[in-house]
mmCIF file of C-alpha atoms and ligand atoms in Angstrom:
data_model
loop_
_atom_site.group_PDB
_atom_site.id
_atom_site.type_symbol
_atom_site.label_atom_id
_atom_site.label_comp_id
_atom_site.label_asym_id
_atom_site.label_seq_id
_atom_site.Cartn_x
_atom_site.Cartn_y
_atom_site.Cartn_z
ATOM 1 C CA UNK A 1 101.118 170.765 134.226
ATOM 2 C CA UNK A 2 104.724 169.783 134.940
ATOM 3 C CA UNK A 3 107.693 170.744 132.793
ATOM 4 C CA UNK A 4 108.087 167.273 131.348
ATOM 5 C CA UNK A 5 104.436 167.198 130.343
ATOM 6 C CA UNK A 6 104.789 170.528 128.572
ATOM 7 C CA UNK A 7 107.870 169.281 126.811
ATOM 8 C CA UNK A 8 106.261 166.151 125.465
ATOM 9 C CA UNK A 9 103.109 167.867 124.227
ATOM 10 C CA UNK A 10 102.478 167.166 120.553
ATOM 11 C CA UNK A 11 103.670 170.111 118.458
ATOM 12 C CA UNK A 12 101.404 171.123 115.600
ATOM 13 C CA UNK A 13 102.319 173.601 112.886
ATOM 14 C CA UNK A 14 100.536 174.780 109.782
ATOM 15 C CA UNK A 15 100.759 177.761 107.467
ATOM 16 C CA UNK A 16 98.273 179.464 105.183
ATOM 17 C CA UNK A 17 98.808 182.196 102.618
ATOM 18 C CA UNK A 18 97.153 185.606 102.926
ATOM 19 C CA UNK A 19 96.239 185.705 99.244
ATOM 20 C CA UNK A 20 92.787 186.112 97.773
ATOM 21 C CA UNK A 21 89.632 185.106 99.506
ATOM 22 C CA UNK A 22 89.827 181.799 101.284
ATOM 23 C CA UNK A 23 87.715 178.974 99.862
ATOM 24 C CA UNK A 24 85.676 176.045 101.079
ATOM 25 C CA UNK A 25 88.731 173.956 100.052
ATOM 26 C CA UNK A 26 90.861 175.918 102.505
ATOM 27 C CA UNK A 27 88.224 175.326 105.145
ATOM 28 C CA UNK A 28 88.239 171.590 104.522
ATOM 29 C CA UNK A 29 91.995 170.977 104.269
ATOM 30 C CA UNK A 30 93.069 173.909 106.444
ATOM 31 C CA UNK A 31 90.895 175.817 108.947
ATOM 32 C CA UNK A 32 88.803 172.818 109.970
ATOM 33 C CA UNK A 33 91.870 170.755 110.758
ATOM 34 C CA UNK A 34 93.584 173.597 112.622
ATOM 35 C CA UNK A 35 90.689 173.998 115.022
ATOM 36 C CA UNK A 36 90.544 170.226 115.575
ATOM 37 C CA UNK A 37 94.265 169.704 116.119
ATOM 38 C CA UNK A 38 94.674 172.612 118.545
ATOM 39 C CA UNK A 39 92.684 170.466 120.972
ATOM 40 C CA UNK A 40 95.299 167.709 121.050
ATOM 41 C CA UNK A 41 98.587 169.574 121.346
ATOM 42 C CA UNK A 42 100.461 172.846 121.191
ATOM 43 C CA UNK A 43 99.446 174.579 117.967
ATOM 44 C CA UNK A 44 101.345 177.138 115.901
ATOM 45 C CA UNK A 45 99.344 178.608 113.028
ATOM 46 C CA UNK A 46 101.182 180.943 110.735
ATOM 47 C CA UNK A 47 99.961 183.506 108.207
ATOM 48 C CA UNK A 48 102.694 182.931 105.645
ATOM 49 C CA UNK A 49 102.962 186.422 104.189
ATOM 50 C CA UNK A 50 106.541 185.843 102.994
ATOM 51 C CA UNK A 51 105.242 183.036 100.783
ATOM 52 C CA UNK A 52 102.691 185.353 99.170
ATOM 53 C CA UNK A 53 105.237 187.536 97.404
ATOM 54 C CA UNK A 54 106.434 184.662 95.196
ATOM 55 C CA UNK A 55 103.816 185.403 92.523
ATOM 56 C CA UNK A 56 102.658 188.750 91.207
ATOM 57 C CA UNK A 57 100.772 190.562 93.990
ATOM 58 C CA UNK A 58 99.535 193.942 95.119
ATOM 59 C CA UNK A 59 101.043 195.403 98.352
ATOM 60 C CA UNK A 60 97.776 197.026 99.469
ATOM 61 C CA UNK A 61 95.948 193.768 98.948
ATOM 62 C CA UNK A 62 98.582 191.883 100.938
ATOM 63 C CA UNK A 63 98.010 194.249 103.859
ATOM 64 C CA UNK A 64 94.248 193.763 103.897
ATOM 65 C CA UNK A 65 94.370 190.018 103.125
ATOM 66 C CA UNK A 66 96.698 189.512 106.090
ATOM 67 C CA UNK A 67 94.131 191.005 108.459
ATOM 68 C CA UNK A 68 91.313 189.158 106.657
ATOM 69 C CA UNK A 69 93.105 185.909 107.244
ATOM 70 C CA UNK A 70 93.811 186.660 110.902
ATOM 71 C CA UNK A 71 90.082 187.318 111.428
ATOM 72 C CA UNK A 72 89.239 184.133 109.497
ATOM 73 C CA UNK A 73 91.549 181.993 111.644
ATOM 74 C CA UNK A 74 89.850 183.214 114.811
ATOM 75 C CA UNK A 75 86.378 182.978 113.237
ATOM 76 C CA UNK A 76 86.934 179.309 112.340
ATOM 77 C CA UNK A 77 87.775 178.431 115.912
ATOM 78 C CA UNK A 78 91.435 179.097 116.704
ATOM 79 C CA UNK A 79 91.800 180.210 120.276
ATOM 80 C CA UNK A 80 94.586 182.750 120.911
ATOM 81 C CA UNK A 81 94.794 181.647 124.547
ATOM 82 C CA UNK A 82 95.492 178.090 123.616
ATOM 83 C CA UNK A 83 97.354 178.368 120.291
ATOM 84 C CA UNK A 84 99.953 180.652 118.769
ATOM 85 C CA UNK A 85 98.590 182.557 115.779
ATOM 86 C CA UNK A 86 101.099 184.839 114.079
ATOM 87 C CA UNK A 87 102.517 186.369 110.907
ATOM 88 C CA UNK A 88 105.578 184.758 109.376
ATOM 89 C CA UNK A 89 107.276 188.122 108.671
ATOM 90 C CA UNK A 90 107.039 189.066 112.366
ATOM 91 C CA UNK A 91 109.407 186.244 113.270
ATOM 92 C CA UNK A 92 112.664 186.814 111.415
ATOM 93 C CA UNK A 93 113.860 183.288 112.207
ATOM 94 C CA UNK A 94 111.742 182.066 109.268
ATOM 95 C CA UNK A 95 113.689 184.002 106.643
ATOM 96 C CA UNK A 96 116.984 183.035 108.273
ATOM 97 C CA UNK A 97 116.101 179.344 108.492
ATOM 98 C CA UNK A 98 115.162 179.306 104.810
ATOM 99 C CA UNK A 99 118.605 180.534 103.819
ATOM 100 C CA UNK A 100 120.415 178.071 106.088
ATOM 101 C CA UNK A 101 118.295 175.163 104.861
ATOM 102 C CA UNK A 102 118.888 176.055 101.220
ATOM 103 C CA UNK A 103 122.335 174.507 101.709
ATOM 104 C CA UNK A 104 120.777 171.080 102.303
ATOM 105 C CA UNK A 105 117.968 171.336 99.719
ATOM 106 C CA UNK A 106 118.390 169.727 96.328
ATOM 107 C CA UNK A 107 117.964 171.941 93.284
ATOM 108 C CA UNK A 108 116.686 168.951 91.324
ATOM 109 C CA UNK A 109 114.010 168.164 93.903
ATOM 110 C CA UNK A 110 112.788 171.778 93.883
ATOM 111 C CA UNK A 111 112.432 171.581 90.107
ATOM 112 C CA UNK A 112 110.148 168.546 90.457
ATOM 113 C CA UNK A 113 107.570 170.329 92.640
ATOM 114 C CA UNK A 114 104.246 170.263 90.810
ATOM 115 C CA UNK A 115 103.137 173.546 92.403
ATOM 116 C CA UNK A 116 106.220 175.237 90.941
ATOM 117 C CA UNK A 117 105.540 173.709 87.546
ATOM 118 C CA UNK A 118 101.847 174.718 87.613
ATOM 119 C CA UNK A 119 102.417 178.253 88.844
ATOM 120 C CA UNK A 120 105.352 178.960 86.523
ATOM 121 C CA UNK A 121 103.640 177.637 83.411
ATOM 122 C CA UNK A 122 103.081 180.242 80.685
ATOM 123 C CA UNK A 123 104.511 183.080 82.749
ATOM 124 C CA UNK A 124 106.796 185.673 81.371
ATOM 125 C CA UNK A 125 108.431 186.413 84.725
ATOM 126 C CA UNK A 126 109.083 183.624 87.212
ATOM 127 C CA UNK A 127 110.370 184.870 90.571
ATOM 128 C CA UNK A 128 113.264 182.923 92.091
ATOM 129 C CA UNK A 129 111.188 182.827 95.286
ATOM 130 C CA UNK A 130 108.587 180.655 93.567
ATOM 131 C CA UNK A 131 111.299 178.062 93.060
ATOM 132 C CA UNK A 132 112.721 178.240 96.607
ATOM 133 C CA UNK A 133 109.258 178.507 98.214
ATOM 134 C CA UNK A 134 109.362 174.955 99.647
ATOM 135 C CA UNK A 135 112.626 175.711 101.498
ATOM 136 C CA UNK A 136 110.913 178.562 103.354
ATOM 137 C CA UNK A 137 108.053 176.194 104.135
ATOM 138 C CA UNK A 138 110.469 173.537 105.435
ATOM 139 C CA UNK A 139 111.980 176.158 107.749
ATOM 140 C CA UNK A 140 108.526 177.189 109.008
ATOM 141 C CA UNK A 141 107.842 173.650 110.094
ATOM 142 C CA UNK A 142 111.266 172.608 111.373
ATOM 143 C CA UNK A 143 111.870 175.700 113.540
ATOM 144 C CA UNK A 144 109.128 174.537 115.916
ATOM 145 C CA UNK A 145 110.307 170.905 116.243
ATOM 146 C CA UNK A 146 106.923 170.039 114.764
ATOM 147 C CA UNK A 147 105.385 166.566 115.094
ATOM 148 C CA UNK A 148 102.253 167.038 112.984
ATOM 149 C CA UNK A 149 101.412 169.291 110.022
ATOM 150 C CA UNK A 150 97.674 169.456 109.206
ATOM 151 C CA UNK A 151 97.373 170.258 105.485
ATOM 152 C CA UNK A 152 95.392 169.440 102.346
ATOM 153 C CA UNK A 153 96.481 166.895 99.727
ATOM 154 C CA UNK A 154 98.082 169.513 97.482
ATOM 155 C CA UNK A 155 100.826 170.062 100.080
ATOM 156 C CA UNK A 156 101.999 166.425 100.251
ATOM 157 C CA UNK A 157 104.984 166.927 97.998
ATOM 158 C CA UNK A 158 106.137 170.004 99.936
ATOM 159 C CA UNK A 159 105.850 168.130 103.204
ATOM 160 C CA UNK A 160 107.917 165.250 101.816
ATOM 161 C CA UNK A 161 110.559 167.773 100.813
ATOM 162 C CA UNK A 162 110.557 169.248 104.339
ATOM 163 C CA UNK A 163 111.134 165.749 105.725
ATOM 164 C CA UNK A 164 114.005 165.173 103.310
ATOM 165 C CA UNK A 165 115.569 168.504 104.263
ATOM 166 C CA UNK A 166 115.315 167.645 107.981
ATOM 167 C CA UNK A 167 116.903 164.252 107.434
ATOM 168 C CA UNK A 168 119.698 165.640 105.309
ATOM 169 C CA UNK A 169 120.479 168.336 107.885
ATOM 170 C CA UNK A 170 120.431 165.831 110.749
ATOM 171 C CA UNK A 171 122.747 163.520 108.845
ATOM 172 C CA UNK A 172 125.138 166.270 107.774
ATOM 173 C CA UNK A 173 125.287 168.375 110.964
ATOM 174 C CA UNK A 174 123.990 166.100 113.718
ATOM 175 C CA UNK A 175 120.529 165.440 115.150
ATOM 176 C CA UNK A 176 118.793 168.840 115.135
ATOM 177 C CA UNK A 177 115.225 168.485 113.854
ATOM 178 C CA UNK A 178 112.224 166.317 114.460
ATOM 179 C CA UNK A 179 111.071 164.811 111.190
ATOM 180 C CA UNK A 180 107.420 165.942 110.908
ATOM 181 C CA UNK A 181 104.398 163.952 109.734
ATOM 182 C CA UNK A 182 101.670 165.355 107.496
ATOM 183 C CA UNK A 183 98.041 164.988 108.561
ATOM 184 C CA UNK A 184 95.519 164.895 105.717
ATOM 185 C CA UNK A 185 91.732 164.736 106.061
ATOM 186 C CA UNK A 186 90.240 161.370 105.067
ATOM 187 C CA UNK A 187 87.397 163.123 103.316
ATOM 188 C CA UNK A 188 87.772 166.593 101.846
ATOM 189 C CA UNK A 189 91.564 166.634 101.480
ATOM 190 C CA UNK A 190 91.103 167.925 97.963
ATOM 191 C CA UNK A 191 87.886 169.812 97.262
ATOM 192 C CA UNK A 192 87.382 170.297 93.532
ATOM 193 C CA UNK A 193 86.190 173.310 91.526
ATOM 194 C CA UNK A 194 82.368 173.275 91.150
ATOM 195 C CA UNK A 195 82.565 174.186 87.469
ATOM 196 C CA UNK A 196 85.596 172.080 86.557
ATOM 197 C CA UNK A 197 85.610 169.081 88.890
ATOM 198 C CA UNK A 198 88.928 167.802 87.536
ATOM 199 C CA UNK A 199 90.707 170.828 89.024
ATOM 200 C CA UNK A 200 91.108 171.689 92.694
ATOM 201 C CA UNK A 201 89.098 174.562 94.106
ATOM 202 C CA UNK A 202 91.657 177.338 94.349
ATOM 203 C CA UNK A 203 91.963 180.851 95.716
ATOM 204 C CA UNK A 204 93.878 181.999 92.680
ATOM 205 C CA UNK A 205 93.020 179.703 89.772
ATOM 206 C CA UNK A 206 89.266 179.034 90.112
ATOM 207 C CA UNK A 207 86.557 181.095 88.445
ATOM 208 C CA UNK A 208 84.088 183.072 90.565
ATOM 209 C CA UNK A 209 81.386 180.409 90.055
ATOM 210 C CA UNK A 210 83.774 177.486 90.535
ATOM 211 C CA UNK A 211 84.915 178.418 94.039
ATOM 212 C CA UNK A 212 82.832 178.906 97.177
ATOM 213 C CA UNK A 213 84.377 181.475 99.491
ATOM 214 C CA UNK A 214 84.163 181.209 103.257
ATOM 215 C CA UNK A 215 82.834 184.782 103.359
ATOM 216 C CA UNK A 216 80.201 184.273 100.610
ATOM 217 C CA UNK A 217 76.601 185.210 101.453
ATOM 218 C CA UNK A 218 73.929 182.459 101.589
ATOM 219 C CA UNK A 219 72.543 183.556 98.219
ATOM 220 C CA UNK A 220 75.928 183.416 96.543
ATOM 221 C CA UNK A 221 76.503 179.953 97.982
ATOM 222 C CA UNK A 222 73.085 178.650 96.850
ATOM 223 C CA UNK A 223 73.639 180.006 93.343
ATOM 224 C CA UNK A 224 77.042 178.384 93.002
ATOM 225 C CA UNK A 225 75.740 174.968 94.044
ATOM 226 C CA UNK A 226 72.715 175.277 91.795
ATOM 227 C CA UNK A 227 74.996 175.708 88.776
ATOM 228 C CA UNK A 228 77.558 173.088 89.882
ATOM 229 C CA UNK A 229 78.619 170.633 87.197
ATOM 230 C CA UNK A 230 77.413 167.065 87.827
ATOM 231 C CA UNK A 231 78.022 163.776 86.006
ATOM 232 C CA UNK A 232 76.508 162.289 82.877
ATOM 233 C CA UNK A 233 75.148 159.037 84.354
ATOM 234 C CA UNK A 234 72.372 160.660 86.370
ATOM 235 C CA UNK A 235 73.138 158.407 89.282
ATOM 236 C CA UNK A 236 74.317 159.394 92.749
ATOM 237 C CA UNK A 237 77.421 157.433 93.503
ATOM 238 C CA UNK A 238 80.788 158.039 95.094
ATOM 239 C CA UNK A 239 83.929 157.394 93.122
ATOM 240 C CA UNK A 240 86.716 159.687 94.332
ATOM 241 C CA UNK A 241 89.200 158.384 91.743
ATOM 242 C CA UNK A 242 87.001 159.606 88.895
ATOM 243 C CA UNK A 243 87.236 163.218 90.155
ATOM 244 C CA UNK A 244 83.608 163.646 89.200
ATOM 245 C CA UNK A 245 81.263 166.448 90.194
ATOM 246 C CA UNK A 246 78.869 164.284 92.205
ATOM 247 C CA UNK A 247 81.629 162.704 94.310
ATOM 248 C CA UNK A 248 82.916 166.185 95.081
ATOM 249 C CA UNK A 249 79.431 167.317 96.155
ATOM 250 C CA UNK A 250 79.129 164.298 98.433
ATOM 251 C CA UNK A 251 82.508 165.064 100.019
ATOM 252 C CA UNK A 252 81.528 168.694 100.542
ATOM 253 C CA UNK A 253 78.304 167.676 102.258
ATOM 254 C CA UNK A 254 80.160 165.200 104.449
ATOM 255 C CA UNK A 255 82.579 167.954 105.500
ATOM 256 C CA UNK A 256 79.710 170.359 106.183
ATOM 257 C CA UNK A 257 77.479 168.023 108.204
ATOM 258 C CA UNK A 258 79.850 165.356 109.563
ATOM 259 C CA UNK A 259 77.716 162.576 108.019
ATOM 260 C CA UNK A 260 79.541 159.690 106.350
ATOM 261 C CA UNK A 261 79.612 159.354 102.569
ATOM 262 C CA UNK A 262 77.826 155.978 102.839
ATOM 263 C CA UNK A 263 74.959 157.555 104.770
ATOM 264 C CA UNK A 264 74.664 160.320 102.210
ATOM 265 C CA UNK A 265 74.707 157.929 99.252
ATOM 266 C CA UNK A 266 71.949 155.894 100.925
ATOM 267 C CA UNK A 267 69.936 159.040 101.689
ATOM 268 C CA UNK A 268 70.074 160.327 98.108
ATOM 269 C CA UNK A 269 69.543 156.975 96.443
ATOM 270 C CA UNK A 270 66.922 157.578 93.741
ATOM 271 C CA UNK A 271 66.995 161.388 94.057
ATOM 272 C CA UNK A 272 67.808 163.672 91.164
ATOM 273 C CA UNK A 273 70.895 165.836 90.874
ATOM 274 C CA UNK A 274 68.816 168.953 91.503
ATOM 275 C CA UNK A 275 67.824 167.703 94.974
ATOM 276 C CA UNK A 276 71.379 166.752 95.817
ATOM 277 C CA UNK A 277 72.750 170.136 94.750
ATOM 278 C CA UNK A 278 70.151 171.984 96.772
ATOM 279 C CA UNK A 279 70.822 169.910 99.894
ATOM 280 C CA UNK A 280 74.590 170.357 99.606
ATOM 281 C CA UNK A 281 74.129 174.113 99.126
ATOM 282 C CA UNK A 282 71.970 174.344 102.252
ATOM 283 C CA UNK A 283 74.471 172.335 104.300
ATOM 284 C CA UNK A 284 77.242 174.726 103.279
ATOM 285 C CA UNK A 285 75.079 177.760 104.083
ATOM 286 C CA UNK A 286 74.493 176.313 107.560
ATOM 287 C CA UNK A 287 78.215 175.683 107.993
ATOM 288 C CA UNK A 288 79.503 179.030 106.754
ATOM 289 C CA UNK A 289 76.879 181.506 107.997
ATOM 290 C CA UNK A 290 78.050 181.602 111.638
ATOM 291 C CA UNK A 291 81.679 181.713 110.478
ATOM 292 C CA UNK A 292 80.982 184.669 108.191
ATOM 293 C CA UNK A 293 79.171 186.519 110.994
ATOM 294 C CA UNK A 294 82.077 186.000 113.393
ATOM 295 C CA UNK A 295 84.520 186.967 110.647
ATOM 296 C CA UNK A 296 82.754 190.263 109.979
ATOM 297 C CA UNK A 297 82.695 191.199 113.664
ATOM 298 C CA UNK A 298 86.373 190.343 114.179
ATOM 299 C CA UNK A 299 87.519 192.000 110.948
ATOM 300 C CA UNK A 300 85.947 195.293 112.010
ATOM 301 C CA UNK A 301 88.438 195.681 114.883
ATOM 302 C CA UNK A 302 91.865 195.960 113.275
ATOM 303 C CA UNK A 303 93.571 197.157 116.449
ATOM 304 C CA UNK A 304 92.495 194.044 118.285
ATOM 305 C CA UNK A 305 93.669 191.828 115.409
ATOM 306 C CA UNK A 306 97.049 193.598 115.473
ATOM 307 C CA UNK A 307 97.261 193.117 119.213
ATOM 308 C CA UNK A 308 96.513 189.407 118.974
ATOM 309 C CA UNK A 309 99.112 189.009 116.209
ATOM 310 C CA UNK A 310 101.710 190.813 118.331
ATOM 311 C CA UNK A 311 101.065 188.430 121.226
ATOM 312 C CA UNK A 312 101.352 185.474 118.830
ATOM 313 C CA UNK A 313 104.591 186.766 117.309
ATOM 314 C CA UNK A 314 106.204 187.097 120.720
ATOM 315 C CA UNK A 315 105.286 183.509 121.638
ATOM 316 C CA UNK A 316 106.474 182.246 118.236
ATOM 317 C CA UNK A 317 109.810 184.097 118.505
ATOM 318 C CA UNK A 318 110.507 182.488 121.838
ATOM 319 C CA UNK A 319 109.577 179.057 120.512
ATOM 320 C CA UNK A 320 111.669 179.309 117.321
ATOM 321 C CA UNK A 321 114.812 180.921 118.678
ATOM 322 C CA UNK A 322 116.445 177.901 120.356
ATOM 323 C CA UNK A 323 116.189 175.833 117.175
ATOM 324 C CA UNK A 324 117.555 178.652 115.011
ATOM 325 C CA UNK A 325 120.488 179.055 117.403
ATOM 326 C CA UNK A 326 121.115 175.342 117.335
ATOM 327 C CA UNK A 327 121.134 175.419 113.526
ATOM 328 C CA UNK A 328 123.736 178.204 113.450
ATOM 329 C CA UNK A 329 125.801 176.420 116.083
ATOM 330 C CA UNK A 330 125.724 173.035 114.343
ATOM 331 C CA UNK A 331 126.592 174.647 111.020
ATOM 332 C CA UNK A 332 129.698 176.260 112.489
ATOM 333 C CA UNK A 333 128.716 179.913 112.694
ATOM 334 C CA UNK A 334 130.338 182.109 115.332
ATOM 335 C CA UNK A 335 127.496 183.760 117.211
ATOM 336 C CA UNK A 336 127.605 187.278 118.623
ATOM 337 C CA UNK A 337 126.536 186.113 122.072
ATOM 338 C CA UNK A 338 128.071 182.657 122.239
ATOM 339 C CA UNK A 339 127.127 180.654 125.277
ATOM 340 C CA UNK A 340 123.755 182.292 125.729
ATOM 341 C CA UNK A 341 121.896 179.190 124.625
ATOM 342 C CA UNK A 342 124.313 176.382 125.050
ATOM 343 C CA UNK A 343 124.755 174.924 128.409
ATOM 344 C CA UNK A 344 121.274 176.291 129.000
ATOM 345 C CA UNK A 345 118.033 174.898 127.562
ATOM 346 C CA UNK A 346 118.193 173.219 124.180
ATOM 347 C CA UNK A 347 115.124 172.440 122.109
ATOM 348 C CA UNK A 348 113.198 169.508 123.401
ATOM 349 C CA UNK A 349 115.044 166.204 123.273
ATOM 350 C CA UNK A 350 118.290 167.532 121.799
HETATM 351 P P1 LIG B 401 96.808 178.048 100.777
HETATM 352 O O1 LIG B 401 95.605 178.896 100.582
HETATM 353 O O2 LIG B 401 97.404 177.574 99.495
HETATM 354 O O3 LIG B 401 97.799 178.658 101.695
HETATM 355 O O4 LIG B 401 96.304 176.712 101.494
HETATM 356 C C1 LIG B 401 96.020 176.606 102.870
HETATM 357 C C2 LIG B 401 95.598 175.197 103.226
HETATM 358 O O5 LIG B 401 94.400 174.844 102.529
HETATM 359 C C3 LIG B 401 96.646 174.139 102.838
HETATM 360 O O6 LIG B 401 96.759 173.199 103.875
HETATM 361 C C4 LIG B 401 96.070 173.517 101.595
HETATM 362 O O7 LIG B 401 96.489 172.180 101.425
HETATM 363 C C5 LIG B 401 94.577 173.596 101.866
HETATM 364 N N1 LIG B 401 93.802 173.615 100.622
HETATM 365 C C6 LIG B 401 93.883 174.533 99.613
HETATM 366 N N2 LIG B 401 93.021 174.234 98.618
HETATM 367 C C7 LIG B 401 92.374 173.091 99.005
HETATM 368 C C8 LIG B 401 91.347 172.285 98.394
HETATM 369 N N3 LIG B 401 90.820 172.588 97.211
HETATM 370 N N4 LIG B 401 90.918 171.199 99.090
HETATM 371 C C9 LIG B 401 91.424 170.889 100.298
HETATM 372 N N5 LIG B 401 92.399 171.612 100.914
HETATM 373 C C10 LIG B 401 92.869 172.701 100.283
HETATM 374 N N1 LIG B 402 102.558 176.081 101.077
HETATM 375 C C1 LIG B 402 101.391 176.083 101.888
HETATM 376 C C2 LIG B 402 100.161 176.325 100.998
HETATM 377 O O1 LIG B 402 100.242 176.956 99.975
HETATM 378 C C3 LIG B 402 101.428 177.152 102.948
HETATM 379 C C4 LIG B 402 102.528 176.917 103.942
HETATM 380 C C5 LIG B 402 103.649 177.668 104.114
HETATM 381 C C6 LIG B 402 102.546 175.887 104.933
HETATM 382 N N2 LIG B 402 104.378 177.176 105.153
HETATM 383 C C7 LIG B 402 103.750 176.095 105.672
HETATM 384 C C8 LIG B 402 101.701 174.819 105.254
HETATM 385 C C9 LIG B 402 104.110 175.243 106.715
HETATM 386 C C10 LIG B 402 102.062 173.989 106.299
HETATM 387 C C11 LIG B 402 103.258 174.188 107.028
HETATM 388 O O2 LIG B 402 99.107 175.916 101.350
#
């Protein structure tokens, strides 16, 4: 591959938090899309540990969840030879970029973030980091001159904010960042809680029975689908706007098997809810069993996970540094080693 080809390769970036056990929702909006997009460009996939300290957390759990998540990213198909998989805290540019970008982020816009409103509701202590969280996320994305950000529907508002921050910086200090696009799955962008289908399936907010975890055993998965809440009409139809249990089950099965919703609706026409729930459960068992087996094997070798993360961090540092330097330069900072970057290579297209 020539230099120009490398330079024009589509840049993909996404981040995922090392909190709690990852759900089928994360698989649908996150992991599944990461593995697909790494095939079409240069992928950076970041374990956003700095984001995880914005709500109450346990340091020992953060340590083990970080390694869990690394193993999960590899188990769901990320290839460390092809993509860059790393921890946010290993690349100090992320924390620096967040501070610099806070100067072009609107306080009012941060206050309108629904995730901030949801997570701060009824809390005695609200960390300042929960409020500035989207600035850190904007930095994550912009440091890599990202074209595409594969995410679930719940991250739309944050992505819009990242675009606004990029545009404001470019306008104020000169063309510096690519303005990234979000990529959302057509089906399965928002998997709902099995017990409360009006709420999204969540690592932190769902009940044990309401969320299916990627590392659940087949029996746990079957049980959860058996007790899933369905609708009152006793008819199998798809109406995503209604946020109903049956539509959610159909989406889950489509994600698990790759069949279209129309095909599934036709297949289950006339069947009872019990049959549908059993079939969806089995499709999820078939999807997650090989992932769980790979996860367990990878998770057992912490030294290897650490080694892979160190390789990823080194690649990420090299990729992020030119943009961070350009930010400092454009903003008027005197750098300790002026001239090291400028005159030499600048980030792609700048
Ligand atoms: P998080 O665990 O919050 O770091 O989320 C990681 C990725 O999973 C993000 O791209 C989210 O948008 C996505 N995600 C989280 N929950 C769901 C859900 N219930 N349905 C679809 N995507 C989700
Ligand atoms: N906020 C995202 C979430 O909770 C995680 C995240 C952090 C992210 N930085 C990112 C996602 C950059 C995409 C790109 O799911």
